[in-house]
Short mmCIF file of C-alpha atoms in Angstrom, two decimals:
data_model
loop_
_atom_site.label_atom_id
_atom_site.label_comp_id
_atom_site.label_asym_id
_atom_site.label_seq_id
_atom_site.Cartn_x
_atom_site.Cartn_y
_atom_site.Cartn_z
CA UNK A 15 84.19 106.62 67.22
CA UNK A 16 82.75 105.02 69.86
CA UNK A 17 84.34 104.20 72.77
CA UNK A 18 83.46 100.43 73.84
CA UNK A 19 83.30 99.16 77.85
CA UNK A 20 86.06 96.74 78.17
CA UNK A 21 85.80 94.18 80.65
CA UNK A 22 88.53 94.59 83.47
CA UNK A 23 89.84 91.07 83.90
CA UNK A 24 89.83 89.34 87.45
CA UNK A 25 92.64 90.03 88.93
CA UNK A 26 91.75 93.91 88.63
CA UNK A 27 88.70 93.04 90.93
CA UNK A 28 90.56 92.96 94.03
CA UNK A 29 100.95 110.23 94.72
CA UNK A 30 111.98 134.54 95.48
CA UNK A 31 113.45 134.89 97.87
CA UNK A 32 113.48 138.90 98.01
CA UNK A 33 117.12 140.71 97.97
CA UNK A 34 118.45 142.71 100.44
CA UNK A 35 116.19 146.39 99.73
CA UNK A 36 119.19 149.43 99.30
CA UNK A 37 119.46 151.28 101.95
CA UNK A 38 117.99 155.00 101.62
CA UNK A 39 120.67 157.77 101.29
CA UNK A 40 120.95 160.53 103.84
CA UNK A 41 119.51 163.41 102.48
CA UNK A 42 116.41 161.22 100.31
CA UNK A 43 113.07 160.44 101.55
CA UNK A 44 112.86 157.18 103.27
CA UNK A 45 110.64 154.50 101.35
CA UNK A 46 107.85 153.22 103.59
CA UNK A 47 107.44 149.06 102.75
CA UNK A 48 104.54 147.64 103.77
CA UNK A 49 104.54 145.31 106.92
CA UNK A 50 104.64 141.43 105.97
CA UNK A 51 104.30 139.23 109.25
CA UNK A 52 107.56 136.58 109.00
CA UNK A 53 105.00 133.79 108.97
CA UNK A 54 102.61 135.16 106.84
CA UNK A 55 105.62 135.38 104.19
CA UNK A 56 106.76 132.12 104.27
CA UNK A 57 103.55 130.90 104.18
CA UNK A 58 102.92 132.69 101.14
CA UNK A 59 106.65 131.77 99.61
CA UNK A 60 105.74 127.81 100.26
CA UNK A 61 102.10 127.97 98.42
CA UNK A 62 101.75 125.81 95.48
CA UNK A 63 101.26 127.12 92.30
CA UNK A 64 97.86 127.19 90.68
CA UNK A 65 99.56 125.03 87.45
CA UNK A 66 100.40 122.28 89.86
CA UNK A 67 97.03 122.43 91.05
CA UNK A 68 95.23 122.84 88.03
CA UNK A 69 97.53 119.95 86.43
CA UNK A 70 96.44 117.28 89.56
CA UNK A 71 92.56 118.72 89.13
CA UNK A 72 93.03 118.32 85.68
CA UNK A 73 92.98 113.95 86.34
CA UNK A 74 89.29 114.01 87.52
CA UNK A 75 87.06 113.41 84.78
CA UNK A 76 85.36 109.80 82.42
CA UNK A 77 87.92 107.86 80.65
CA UNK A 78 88.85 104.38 78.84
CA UNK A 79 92.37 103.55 79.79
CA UNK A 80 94.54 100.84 78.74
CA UNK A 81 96.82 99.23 80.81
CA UNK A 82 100.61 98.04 79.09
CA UNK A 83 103.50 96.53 81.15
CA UNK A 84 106.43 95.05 79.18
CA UNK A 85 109.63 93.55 80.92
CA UNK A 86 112.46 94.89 79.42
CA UNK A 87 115.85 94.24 81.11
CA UNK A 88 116.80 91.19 82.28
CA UNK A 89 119.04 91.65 85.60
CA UNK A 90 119.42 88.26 86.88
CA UNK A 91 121.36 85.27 85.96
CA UNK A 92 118.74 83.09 83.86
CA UNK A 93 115.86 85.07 83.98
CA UNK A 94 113.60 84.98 81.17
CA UNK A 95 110.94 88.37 80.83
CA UNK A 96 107.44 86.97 81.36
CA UNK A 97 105.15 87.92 78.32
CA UNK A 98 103.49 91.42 77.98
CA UNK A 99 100.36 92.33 79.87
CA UNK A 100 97.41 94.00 78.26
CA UNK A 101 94.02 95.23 80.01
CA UNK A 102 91.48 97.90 79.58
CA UNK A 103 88.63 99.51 81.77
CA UNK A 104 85.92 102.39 82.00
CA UNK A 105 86.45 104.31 84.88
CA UNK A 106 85.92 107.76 86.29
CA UNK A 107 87.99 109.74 88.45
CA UNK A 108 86.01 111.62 91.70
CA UNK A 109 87.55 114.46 93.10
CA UNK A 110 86.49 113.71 96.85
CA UNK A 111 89.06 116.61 98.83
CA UNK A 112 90.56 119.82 96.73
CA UNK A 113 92.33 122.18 99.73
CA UNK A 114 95.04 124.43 98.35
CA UNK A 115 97.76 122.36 99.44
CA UNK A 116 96.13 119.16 99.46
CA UNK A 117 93.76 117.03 96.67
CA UNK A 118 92.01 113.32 96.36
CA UNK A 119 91.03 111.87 93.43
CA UNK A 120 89.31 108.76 93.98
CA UNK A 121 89.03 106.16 90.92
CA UNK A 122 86.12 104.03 89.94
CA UNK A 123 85.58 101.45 87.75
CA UNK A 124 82.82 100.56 85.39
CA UNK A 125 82.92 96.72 84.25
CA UNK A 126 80.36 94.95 81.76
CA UNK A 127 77.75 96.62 79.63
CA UNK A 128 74.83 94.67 80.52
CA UNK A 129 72.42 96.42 82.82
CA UNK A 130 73.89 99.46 82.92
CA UNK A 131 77.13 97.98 84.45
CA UNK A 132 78.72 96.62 87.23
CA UNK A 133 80.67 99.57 89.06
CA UNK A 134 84.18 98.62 91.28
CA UNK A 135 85.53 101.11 93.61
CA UNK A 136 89.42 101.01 92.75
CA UNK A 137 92.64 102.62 94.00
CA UNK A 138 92.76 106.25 95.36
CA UNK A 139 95.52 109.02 94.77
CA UNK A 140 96.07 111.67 97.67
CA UNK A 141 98.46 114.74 96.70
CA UNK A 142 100.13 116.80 99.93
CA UNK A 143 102.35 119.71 99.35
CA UNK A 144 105.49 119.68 100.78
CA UNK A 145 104.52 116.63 102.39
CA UNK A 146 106.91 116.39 106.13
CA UNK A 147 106.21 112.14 106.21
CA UNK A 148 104.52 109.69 103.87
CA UNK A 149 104.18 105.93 103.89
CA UNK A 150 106.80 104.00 103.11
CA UNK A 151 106.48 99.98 102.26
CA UNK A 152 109.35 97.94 103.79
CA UNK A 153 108.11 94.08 103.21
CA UNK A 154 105.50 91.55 104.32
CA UNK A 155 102.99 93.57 104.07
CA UNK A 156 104.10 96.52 106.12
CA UNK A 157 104.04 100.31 105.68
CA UNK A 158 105.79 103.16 108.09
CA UNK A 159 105.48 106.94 108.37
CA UNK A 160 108.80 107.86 108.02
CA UNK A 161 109.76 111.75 107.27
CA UNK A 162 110.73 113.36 104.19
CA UNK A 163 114.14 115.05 104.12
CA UNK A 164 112.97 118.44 103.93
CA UNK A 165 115.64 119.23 100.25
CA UNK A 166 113.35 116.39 98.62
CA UNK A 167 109.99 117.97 99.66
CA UNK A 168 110.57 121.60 99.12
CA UNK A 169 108.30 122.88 96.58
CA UNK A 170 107.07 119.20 96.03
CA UNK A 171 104.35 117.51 95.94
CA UNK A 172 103.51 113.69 97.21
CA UNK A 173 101.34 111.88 96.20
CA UNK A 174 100.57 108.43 98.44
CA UNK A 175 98.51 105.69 96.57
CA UNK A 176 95.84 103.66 98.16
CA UNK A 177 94.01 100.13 97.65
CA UNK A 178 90.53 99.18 96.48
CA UNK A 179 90.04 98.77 100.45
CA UNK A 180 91.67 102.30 100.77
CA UNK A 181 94.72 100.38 102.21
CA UNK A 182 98.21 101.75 101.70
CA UNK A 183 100.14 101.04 98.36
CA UNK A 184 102.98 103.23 97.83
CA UNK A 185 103.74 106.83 98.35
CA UNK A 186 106.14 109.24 95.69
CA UNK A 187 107.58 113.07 96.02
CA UNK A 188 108.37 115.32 92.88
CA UNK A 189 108.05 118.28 91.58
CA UNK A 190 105.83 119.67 88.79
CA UNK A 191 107.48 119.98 85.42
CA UNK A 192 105.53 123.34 82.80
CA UNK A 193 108.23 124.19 80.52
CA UNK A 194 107.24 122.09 77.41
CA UNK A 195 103.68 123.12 77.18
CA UNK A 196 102.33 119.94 79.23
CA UNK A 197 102.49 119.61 82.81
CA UNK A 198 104.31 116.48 84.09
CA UNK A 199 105.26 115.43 87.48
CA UNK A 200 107.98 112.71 88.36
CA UNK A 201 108.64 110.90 91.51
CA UNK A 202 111.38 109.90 93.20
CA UNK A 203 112.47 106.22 93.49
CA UNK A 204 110.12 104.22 96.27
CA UNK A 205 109.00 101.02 97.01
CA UNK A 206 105.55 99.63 96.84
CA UNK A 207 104.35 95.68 97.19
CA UNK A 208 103.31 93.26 94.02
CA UNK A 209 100.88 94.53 91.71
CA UNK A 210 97.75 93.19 91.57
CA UNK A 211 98.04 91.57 88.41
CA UNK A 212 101.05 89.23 89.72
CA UNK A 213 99.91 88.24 93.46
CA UNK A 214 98.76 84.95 91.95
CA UNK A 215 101.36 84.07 89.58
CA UNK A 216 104.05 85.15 90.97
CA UNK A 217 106.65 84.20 93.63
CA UNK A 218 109.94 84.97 92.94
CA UNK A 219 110.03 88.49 93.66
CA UNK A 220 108.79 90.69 96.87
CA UNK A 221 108.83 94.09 96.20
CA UNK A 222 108.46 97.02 93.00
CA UNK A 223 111.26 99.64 93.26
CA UNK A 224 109.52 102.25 91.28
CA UNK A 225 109.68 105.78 89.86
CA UNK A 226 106.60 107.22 88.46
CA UNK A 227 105.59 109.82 85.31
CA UNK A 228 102.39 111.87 85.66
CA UNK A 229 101.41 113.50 82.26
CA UNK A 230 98.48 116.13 81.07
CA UNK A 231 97.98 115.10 77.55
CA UNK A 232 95.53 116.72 74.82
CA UNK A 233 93.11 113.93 75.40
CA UNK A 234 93.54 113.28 79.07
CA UNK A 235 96.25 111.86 80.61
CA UNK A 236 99.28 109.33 81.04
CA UNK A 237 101.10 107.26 84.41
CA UNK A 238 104.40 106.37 83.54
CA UNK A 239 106.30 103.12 85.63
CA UNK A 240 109.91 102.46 85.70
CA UNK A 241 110.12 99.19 87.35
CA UNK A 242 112.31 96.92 88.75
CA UNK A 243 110.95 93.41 90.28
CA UNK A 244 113.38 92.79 93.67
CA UNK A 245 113.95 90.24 96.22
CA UNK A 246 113.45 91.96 99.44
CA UNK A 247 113.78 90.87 102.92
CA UNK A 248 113.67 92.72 106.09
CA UNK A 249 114.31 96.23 104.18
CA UNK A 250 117.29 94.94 102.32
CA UNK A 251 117.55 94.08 98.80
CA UNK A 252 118.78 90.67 97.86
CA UNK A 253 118.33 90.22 94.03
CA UNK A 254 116.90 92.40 91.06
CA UNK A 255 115.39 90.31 88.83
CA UNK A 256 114.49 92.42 86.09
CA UNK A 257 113.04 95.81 85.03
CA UNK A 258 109.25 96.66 83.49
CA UNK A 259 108.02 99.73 81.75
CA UNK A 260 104.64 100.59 82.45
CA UNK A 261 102.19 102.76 80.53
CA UNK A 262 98.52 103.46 81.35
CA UNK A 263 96.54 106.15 79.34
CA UNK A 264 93.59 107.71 80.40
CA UNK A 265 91.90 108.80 77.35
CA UNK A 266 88.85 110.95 77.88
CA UNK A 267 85.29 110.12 76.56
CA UNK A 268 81.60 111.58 76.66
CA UNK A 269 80.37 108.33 75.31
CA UNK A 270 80.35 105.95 78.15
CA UNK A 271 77.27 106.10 80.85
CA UNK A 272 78.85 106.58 84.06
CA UNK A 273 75.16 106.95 85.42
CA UNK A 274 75.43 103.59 87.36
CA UNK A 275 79.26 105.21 89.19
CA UNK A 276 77.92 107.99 89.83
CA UNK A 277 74.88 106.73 91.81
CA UNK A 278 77.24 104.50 93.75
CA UNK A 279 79.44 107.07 94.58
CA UNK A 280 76.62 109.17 96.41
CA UNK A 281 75.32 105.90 98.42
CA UNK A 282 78.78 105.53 99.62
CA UNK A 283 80.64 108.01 99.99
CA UNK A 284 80.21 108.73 103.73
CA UNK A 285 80.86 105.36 104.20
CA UNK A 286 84.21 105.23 102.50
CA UNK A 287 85.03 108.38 104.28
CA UNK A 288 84.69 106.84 107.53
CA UNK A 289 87.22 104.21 106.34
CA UNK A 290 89.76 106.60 105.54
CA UNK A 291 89.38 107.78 108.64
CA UNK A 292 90.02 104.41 110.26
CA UNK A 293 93.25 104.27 108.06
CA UNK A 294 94.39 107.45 108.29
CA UNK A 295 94.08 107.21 112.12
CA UNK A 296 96.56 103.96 111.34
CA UNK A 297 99.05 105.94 109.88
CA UNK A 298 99.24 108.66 111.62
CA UNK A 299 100.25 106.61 114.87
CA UNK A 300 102.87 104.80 113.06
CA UNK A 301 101.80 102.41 110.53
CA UNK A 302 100.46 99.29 109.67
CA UNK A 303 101.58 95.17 109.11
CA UNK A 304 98.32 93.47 107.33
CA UNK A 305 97.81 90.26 109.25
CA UNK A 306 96.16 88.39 105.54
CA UNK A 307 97.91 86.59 101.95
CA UNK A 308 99.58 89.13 99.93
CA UNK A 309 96.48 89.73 98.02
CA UNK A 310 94.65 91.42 101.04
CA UNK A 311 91.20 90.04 100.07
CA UNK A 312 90.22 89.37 103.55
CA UNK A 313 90.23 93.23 104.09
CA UNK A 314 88.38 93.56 100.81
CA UNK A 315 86.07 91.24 101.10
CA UNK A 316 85.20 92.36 104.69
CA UNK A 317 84.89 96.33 103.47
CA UNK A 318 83.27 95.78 100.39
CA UNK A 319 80.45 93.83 101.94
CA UNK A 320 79.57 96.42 104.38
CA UNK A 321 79.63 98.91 101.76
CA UNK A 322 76.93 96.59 99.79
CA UNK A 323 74.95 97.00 102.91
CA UNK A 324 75.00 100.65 102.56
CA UNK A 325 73.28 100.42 98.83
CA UNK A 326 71.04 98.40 100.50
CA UNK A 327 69.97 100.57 103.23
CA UNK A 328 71.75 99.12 105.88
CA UNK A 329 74.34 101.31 108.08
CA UNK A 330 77.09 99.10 109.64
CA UNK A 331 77.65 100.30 112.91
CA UNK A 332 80.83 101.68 113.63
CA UNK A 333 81.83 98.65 115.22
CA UNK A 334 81.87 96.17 112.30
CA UNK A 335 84.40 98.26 110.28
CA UNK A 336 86.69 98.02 113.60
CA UNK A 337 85.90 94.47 113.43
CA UNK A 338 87.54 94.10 109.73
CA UNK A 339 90.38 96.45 111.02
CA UNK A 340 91.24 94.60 114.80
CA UNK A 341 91.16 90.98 112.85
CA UNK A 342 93.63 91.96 109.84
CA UNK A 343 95.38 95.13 111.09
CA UNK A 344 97.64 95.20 113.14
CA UNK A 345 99.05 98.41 114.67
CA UNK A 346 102.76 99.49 113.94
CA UNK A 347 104.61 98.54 117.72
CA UNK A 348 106.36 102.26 118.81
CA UNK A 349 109.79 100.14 119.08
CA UNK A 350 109.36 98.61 115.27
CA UNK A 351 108.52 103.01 114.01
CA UNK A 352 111.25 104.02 115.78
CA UNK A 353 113.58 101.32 114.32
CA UNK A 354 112.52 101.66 110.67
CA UNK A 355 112.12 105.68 110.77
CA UNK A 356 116.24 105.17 112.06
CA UNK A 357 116.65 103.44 108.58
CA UNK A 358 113.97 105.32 106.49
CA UNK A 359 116.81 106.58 104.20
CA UNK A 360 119.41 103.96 104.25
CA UNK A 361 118.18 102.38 100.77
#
């Protein structure tokens, strides 16, 4: 059966310790161990295992995937659960950076049929092992690098979640799960802003508190959401509306022609890159407040217009990215990182 294109709608557009050795008696021959360098074995105690890596490799590949999010619980006083939200898209997942202790994937979207197919870049998964500080979304469109208690990150991996524009979503830590014959990975709880799908229909809530599920399936793979949509103001939660459950499955497929991502991909790539270098320059100094309307589109729309020049043979300089990044970035103040990184792990 063939798999069709489904067009993405709209609002799409825009993460042995070794025992004591015996001691030798007297009157044996003394056992000669080999030298191991102190660093050299923890190092080599604090590797990841190939089955984590192979399970987070495993996500690259051509899929359809269907998107599902159904309210479930009501929480507040009142509230009725907004209908169910359906969606589907064509979209292939790059691997763009595979280190042993660190992998991108970067996702892409194919939308139409005609003409071989309109291609979107879309969001971005980054996966650090035992991760010492991710990004952490407090409100109003800010993020902070805040640290990770070391207990949480210890033989963990997290994965941070980025934006069509490569800016910061949300950022989860969790450990690989093998024992049942399919590798799954589950996060801790975090916060991340509204979904795309609700920045222009809703208002009542500011913030997603939000464990995901990571799944290797037979045919490709699964992303799990437990959601709850809060009320949050200045880091503190003032309401919990209600909860969602979110499924997406990524179902492999040979018969779509990714030709048209593929080709876009290789035009751009070194372009992107030097965006995530931007950002990542960003976060690494603190964080970031996004000076635009919850959607971000200024940011996109700025981006994704100098990467069109790119296909056309046109190299922005390096100066009109910074433009797009000194009108609607603005750098995390040292005072405002110090304060939040105080409170990273009050909530």
């Amino acid at each position: 059966m063939r798999h069709p294109i489904v067009i993405l709608p709209a609002v799409f557009l825009l993460s042995a310790c070794a025992g004591n050795l015996p001691r030798p008696s007297a009157d044996s021959e003394p056992r000669i161990e080999p030298a191991v360098e102190p660093a050299t074995e923890a190092r080599a105690a604090a590797a990841p295992s190939e089955a984590d890596r192979a399970a987070i490799l495993a996500m690259a590949g051509e899929y359809v995937v269907t998107f599902a999010f159904d309210e479930t619980v009501a929480l507040a006083e009142g509230y009725e659960r907004k209908a169910a939200k359906r969606s589907g898209a064509s979209e292939v997942v790059i691997l763009i950076e595979d280190e042993p202790d660190r992998i991108v994937l970067q996702h892409l979207l194919l939308v139409g049929g005609e003409d071989g197919g309109e291609v979107i870049k879309h969001w971005r998964q980054d996966w650090t092992w035992e991760a010492s500080h991710r990004l952490e979304f407090l409100d109003d469109q800010t993020w902070r690098k805040v640290p990770v208690d070391p207990e949480t990150t210890r033989g963990a991996w997290t994965q941070c979640v980025y934006e069509v524009s490569d800016a910061p979503r949300y950022c989860g830590t969790g450990r690989w799960n093998h024992r049942y014959g399919h590798a799954t990975w589950t996060s801790d709880r975090s916060w991340r802003p509204l979904p795309r799908r609700e920045y222009t229909t809703r208002e009542d809530y500011t913030a997603l508190n939000v464990e995901n599920r990571h799944t290797i399936t037979p045919e490709g793979w699964t992303h799990e959401q437990d959601n709850s949509k809060v009320v949050r103001v200045d880091g503190d939660t003032e309401q919990v509306l209600v909860r969602e459950f979110g499924f997406n499955n990524y179902i492999a497929t040979d018969e779509v022609d990714f030709t048209p991502v593929y080709e876009y991909w290789e035009e751009t790539s070194a372009y992107w890159a030097e965006v995530r270098a931007i950002w990542q320059h960003h976060f690494d100094n603190g964080g970031v407040v996004l000076d635009t309307e919850v959607d971000g589109m200024p940011i996109i729309d700025g981006l994704f217009a100098l990467a069109e020049q790119v296909r056309e043979g046109q190299a922005p300089q390096r100066a009109e990215i910074d433009q797009v990044f000194e009108r609607y970035v603005i750098p995390m103040a040292p005072q405002r990182q110090l304060a939040d990184q105080a409170t990273a792990y009050r909530d």
